[in-house]
Coordinates of C-alpha atoms in Angstrom, one line a residue:
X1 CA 63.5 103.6 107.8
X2 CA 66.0 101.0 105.8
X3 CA 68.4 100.0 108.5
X4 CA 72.7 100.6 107.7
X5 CA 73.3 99.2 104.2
X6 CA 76.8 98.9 105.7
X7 CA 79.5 100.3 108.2
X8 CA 80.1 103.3 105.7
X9 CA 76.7 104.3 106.3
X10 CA 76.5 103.6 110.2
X11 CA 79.8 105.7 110.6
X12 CA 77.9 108.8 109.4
X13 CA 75.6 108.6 111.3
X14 CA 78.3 108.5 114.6
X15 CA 79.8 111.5 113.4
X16 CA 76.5 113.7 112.4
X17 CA 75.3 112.6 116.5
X18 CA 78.6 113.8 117.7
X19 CA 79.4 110.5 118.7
X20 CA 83.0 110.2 116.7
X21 CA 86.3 111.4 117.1
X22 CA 88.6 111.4 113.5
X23 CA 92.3 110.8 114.8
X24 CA 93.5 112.4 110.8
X25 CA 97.5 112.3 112.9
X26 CA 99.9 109.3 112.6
X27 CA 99.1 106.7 114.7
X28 CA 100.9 103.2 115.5
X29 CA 98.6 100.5 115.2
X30 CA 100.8 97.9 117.3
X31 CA 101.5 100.4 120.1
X32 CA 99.3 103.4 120.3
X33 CA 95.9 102.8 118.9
X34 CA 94.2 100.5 121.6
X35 CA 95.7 102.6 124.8
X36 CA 94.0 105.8 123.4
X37 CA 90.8 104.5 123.2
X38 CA 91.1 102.7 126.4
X39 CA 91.7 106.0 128.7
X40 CA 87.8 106.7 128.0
X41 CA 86.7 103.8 129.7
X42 CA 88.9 104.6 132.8
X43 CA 88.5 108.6 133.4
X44 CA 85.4 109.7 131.6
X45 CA 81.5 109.0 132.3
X46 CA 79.6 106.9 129.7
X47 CA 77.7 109.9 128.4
X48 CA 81.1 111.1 127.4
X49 CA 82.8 107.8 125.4
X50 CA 82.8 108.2 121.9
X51 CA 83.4 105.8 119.2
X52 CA 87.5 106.7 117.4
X53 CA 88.2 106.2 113.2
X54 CA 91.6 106.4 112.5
X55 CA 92.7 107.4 109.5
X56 CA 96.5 108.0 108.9
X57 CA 97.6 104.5 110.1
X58 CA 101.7 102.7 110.3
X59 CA 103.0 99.6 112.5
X60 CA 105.5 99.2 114.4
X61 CA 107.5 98.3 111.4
X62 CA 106.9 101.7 109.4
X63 CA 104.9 99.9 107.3
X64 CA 101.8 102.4 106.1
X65 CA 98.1 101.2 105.8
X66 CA 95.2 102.6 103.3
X67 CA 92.2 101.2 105.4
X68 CA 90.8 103.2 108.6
X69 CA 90.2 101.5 111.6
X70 CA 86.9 102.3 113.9
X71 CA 87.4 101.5 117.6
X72 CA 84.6 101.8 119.9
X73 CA 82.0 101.9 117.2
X74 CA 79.5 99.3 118.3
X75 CA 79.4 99.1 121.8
X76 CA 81.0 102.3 123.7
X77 CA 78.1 103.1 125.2
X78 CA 74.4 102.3 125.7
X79 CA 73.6 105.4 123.4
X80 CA 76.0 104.0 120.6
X81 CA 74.7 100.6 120.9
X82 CA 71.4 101.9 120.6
X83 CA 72.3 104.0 117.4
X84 CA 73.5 100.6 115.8
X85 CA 70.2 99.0 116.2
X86 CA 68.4 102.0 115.0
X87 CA 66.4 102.5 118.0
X88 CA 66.3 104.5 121.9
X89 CA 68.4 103.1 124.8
X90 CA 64.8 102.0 126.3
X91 CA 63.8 100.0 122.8
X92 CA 67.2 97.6 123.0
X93 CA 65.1 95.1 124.8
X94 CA 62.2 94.8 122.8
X95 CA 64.3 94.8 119.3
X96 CA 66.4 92.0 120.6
X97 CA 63.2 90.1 122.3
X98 CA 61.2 90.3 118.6
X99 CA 64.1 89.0 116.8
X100 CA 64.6 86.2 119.0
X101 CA 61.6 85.3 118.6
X102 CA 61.6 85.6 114.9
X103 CA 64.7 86.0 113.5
X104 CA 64.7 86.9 109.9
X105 CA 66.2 84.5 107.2
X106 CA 68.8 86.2 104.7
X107 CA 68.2 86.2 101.1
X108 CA 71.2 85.4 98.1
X109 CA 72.3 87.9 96.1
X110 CA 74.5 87.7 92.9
X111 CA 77.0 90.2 94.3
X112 CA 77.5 92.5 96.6
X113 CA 79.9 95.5 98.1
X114 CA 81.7 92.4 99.6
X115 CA 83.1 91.4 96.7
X116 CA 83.7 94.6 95.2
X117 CA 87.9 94.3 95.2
X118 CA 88.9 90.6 95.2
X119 CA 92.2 88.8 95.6
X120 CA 93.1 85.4 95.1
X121 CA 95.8 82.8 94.8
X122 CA 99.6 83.7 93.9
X123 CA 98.1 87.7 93.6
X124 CA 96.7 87.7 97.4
X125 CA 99.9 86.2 98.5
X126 CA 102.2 88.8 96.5
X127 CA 100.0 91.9 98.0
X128 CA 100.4 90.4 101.5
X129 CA 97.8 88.6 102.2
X130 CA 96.4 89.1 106.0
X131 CA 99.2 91.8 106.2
X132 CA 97.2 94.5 104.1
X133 CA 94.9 94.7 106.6
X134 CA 95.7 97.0 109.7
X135 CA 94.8 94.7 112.3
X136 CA 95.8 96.3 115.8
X137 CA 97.8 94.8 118.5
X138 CA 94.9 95.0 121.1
X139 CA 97.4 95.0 124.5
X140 CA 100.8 96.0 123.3
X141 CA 103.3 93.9 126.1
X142 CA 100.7 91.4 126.4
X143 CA 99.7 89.6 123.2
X144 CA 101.7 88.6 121.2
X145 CA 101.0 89.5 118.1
X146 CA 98.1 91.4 116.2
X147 CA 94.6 89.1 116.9
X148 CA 91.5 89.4 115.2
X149 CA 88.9 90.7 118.0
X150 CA 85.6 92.1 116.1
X151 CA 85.8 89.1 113.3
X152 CA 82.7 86.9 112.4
X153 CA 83.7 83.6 111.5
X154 CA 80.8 81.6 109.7
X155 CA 80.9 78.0 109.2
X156 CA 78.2 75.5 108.9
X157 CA 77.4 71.7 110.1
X158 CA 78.3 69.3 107.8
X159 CA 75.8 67.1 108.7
X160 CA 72.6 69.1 108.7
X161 CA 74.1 72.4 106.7
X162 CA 73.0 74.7 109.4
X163 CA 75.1 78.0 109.6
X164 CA 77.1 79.6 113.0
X165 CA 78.2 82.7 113.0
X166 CA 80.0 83.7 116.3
X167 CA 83.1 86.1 117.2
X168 CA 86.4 84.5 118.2
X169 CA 90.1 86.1 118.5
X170 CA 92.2 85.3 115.8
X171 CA 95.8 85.3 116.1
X172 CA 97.9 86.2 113.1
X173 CA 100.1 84.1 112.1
X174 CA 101.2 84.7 108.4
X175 CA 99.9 86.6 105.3
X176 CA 97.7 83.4 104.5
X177 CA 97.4 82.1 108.3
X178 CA 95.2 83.3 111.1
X179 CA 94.8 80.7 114.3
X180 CA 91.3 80.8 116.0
X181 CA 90.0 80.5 119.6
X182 CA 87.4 78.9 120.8
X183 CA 86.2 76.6 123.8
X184 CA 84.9 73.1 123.6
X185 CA 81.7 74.0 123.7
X186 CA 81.6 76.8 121.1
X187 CA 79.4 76.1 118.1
X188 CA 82.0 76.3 115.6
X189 CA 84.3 73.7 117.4
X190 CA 81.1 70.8 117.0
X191 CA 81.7 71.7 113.4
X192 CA 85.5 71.6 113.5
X193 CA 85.0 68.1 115.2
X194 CA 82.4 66.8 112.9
X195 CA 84.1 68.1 109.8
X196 CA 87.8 65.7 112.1
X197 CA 85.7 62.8 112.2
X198 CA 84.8 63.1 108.5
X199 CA 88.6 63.5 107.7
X200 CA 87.1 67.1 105.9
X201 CA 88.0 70.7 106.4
X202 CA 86.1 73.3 107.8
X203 CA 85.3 75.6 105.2
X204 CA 85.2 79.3 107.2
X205 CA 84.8 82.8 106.3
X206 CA 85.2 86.1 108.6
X207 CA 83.2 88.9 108.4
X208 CA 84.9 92.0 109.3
X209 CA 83.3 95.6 109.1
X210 CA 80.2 95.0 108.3
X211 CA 76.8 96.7 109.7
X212 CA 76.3 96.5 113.8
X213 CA 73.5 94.1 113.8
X214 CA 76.2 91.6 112.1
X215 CA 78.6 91.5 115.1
X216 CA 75.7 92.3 117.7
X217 CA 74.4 88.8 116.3
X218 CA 77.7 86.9 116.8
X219 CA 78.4 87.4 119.9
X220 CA 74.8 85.9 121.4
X221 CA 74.6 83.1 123.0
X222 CA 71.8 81.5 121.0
X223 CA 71.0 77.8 121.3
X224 CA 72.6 75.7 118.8
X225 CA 71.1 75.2 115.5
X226 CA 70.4 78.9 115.4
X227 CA 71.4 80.7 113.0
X228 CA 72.9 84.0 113.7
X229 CA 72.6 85.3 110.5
X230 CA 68.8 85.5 110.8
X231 CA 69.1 86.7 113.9
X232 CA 70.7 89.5 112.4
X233 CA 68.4 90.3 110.1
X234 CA 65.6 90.3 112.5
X235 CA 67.7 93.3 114.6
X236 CA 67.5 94.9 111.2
X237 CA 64.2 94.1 111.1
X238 CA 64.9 93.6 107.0
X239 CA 66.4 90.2 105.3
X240 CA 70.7 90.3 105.2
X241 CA 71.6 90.3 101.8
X242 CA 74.5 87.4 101.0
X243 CA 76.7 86.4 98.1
X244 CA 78.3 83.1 97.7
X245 CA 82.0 83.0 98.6
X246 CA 84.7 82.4 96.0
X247 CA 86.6 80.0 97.3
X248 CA 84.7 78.0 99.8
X249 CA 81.1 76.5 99.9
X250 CA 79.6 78.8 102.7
X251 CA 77.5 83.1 102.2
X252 CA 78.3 86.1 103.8
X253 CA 76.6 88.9 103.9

């Protein structure tokens, strides 16, 4: 069987295993959404957690979003998890040993559903930018604004052109401005630093909502030099399609 083309697909799948809850009511991204789906993981048993998509989405501004959010969706439980690498709770280990041990390379595309609606330049700015998206304040009272917590960020060495993919919060900051975290010794930061010395920028993109073996892929710690997209595509057990990006030298899938 063809593993997830994308998250539409996967999400189907949640809801035919009874594995989804659709919140259709209003709910407040900056205040509401986050604590809801936190009470699972403090009252219920793991064979009861269930992944959320919210569909009728404001913020704290009464501004009003067209995109749903999923919450929960990759990792609420061992079954879920499971159902994102198309395989049972006892095959995780072997899926994730084979495509360690030979990870998959991607092949490129003309196009692809990634690049279905794009913005750019003074029209991306006059829609909002960042803003259109409903990006949730993850710990309303905490942080301090919304962050970026499920984003792939791909950037590649500029020495030897090999590609990182790994998931770091990013703060917004603006319609065209996000801020990233990372530690010193996170792959992307060698990049940022070699790209300093060079006196370059760091070409980045971010990956958001796309098929579970993506993110699953991301957040590994792999050695570096690895590249995370293969590693993907071996939990798929199938080659990620990519597309050139439009603005900056780097794929995505």
């Amino acid at each position: 069987m063809a593993y997830y083309k994308n998250l539409r697909e996967y999400v189907q799948v949640l809801d035919r295993e009874g594995l989804l809850f659709r919140v259709r009511k209003p709910i407040n991204k900056d205040t509401e959404m986050h604590p809801l789906v936190r009470w699972q993981f403090r009252g219920l048993g793991e064979e009861h957690r269930r992944a959320f998509l919210f569909e009728d989405i404001h913020d704290a501004k009464g501004g009003k979003y067209d995109i749903p959010v999923l919450i929960g969706g990759l990792a609420a439980s061992q079954r879920i998890y499971a159902l994102g690498l198309m395989c049972k709770e006892e095959e995780v280990e072997e899926i994730w040993s084979k495509a360690l041990e030979k990870p998959i390379e991607p092949i490129l595309v003309e196009s692809g559903e990634a690049q279905e609606v794009v913005y750019q330049g003074e029209e991306l700015a006059r829609r909002g930018g960042l803003y259109m998206l409903p990006i949730p304040i993850s710990t309303p009272g905490f942080d301090n604004a919304p962050y970026l917590t499920a984003g792939c960020w791909i950037t590649k060495d500029p020495e030897t052109g090999v590609r990182n993919m790994g998931v770091y919060r990013g703060q917004i900051k603006g319609p065209l401005k996000t801020g990233i975290m990372w530690g010193s010794l996170k792959h992307t930061a060698i990049h940022w630093e070699k790209c300093n010395e060079r006196g370059v920028p760091l070409d980045a993109a971010i990956v958001i909502g796309g098929p579970p073996c993506i993110t699953y892929a991301a957040v590994q710690p792999v050695a570096y030099g690895v590249d995370e997209v293969a590693l993907a595509g071996g939990l798929a057990r199938s080659p990620l399609e990519m597309v050139k990006c439009k603005t900056v030298d780097l794929e995505v899938p």
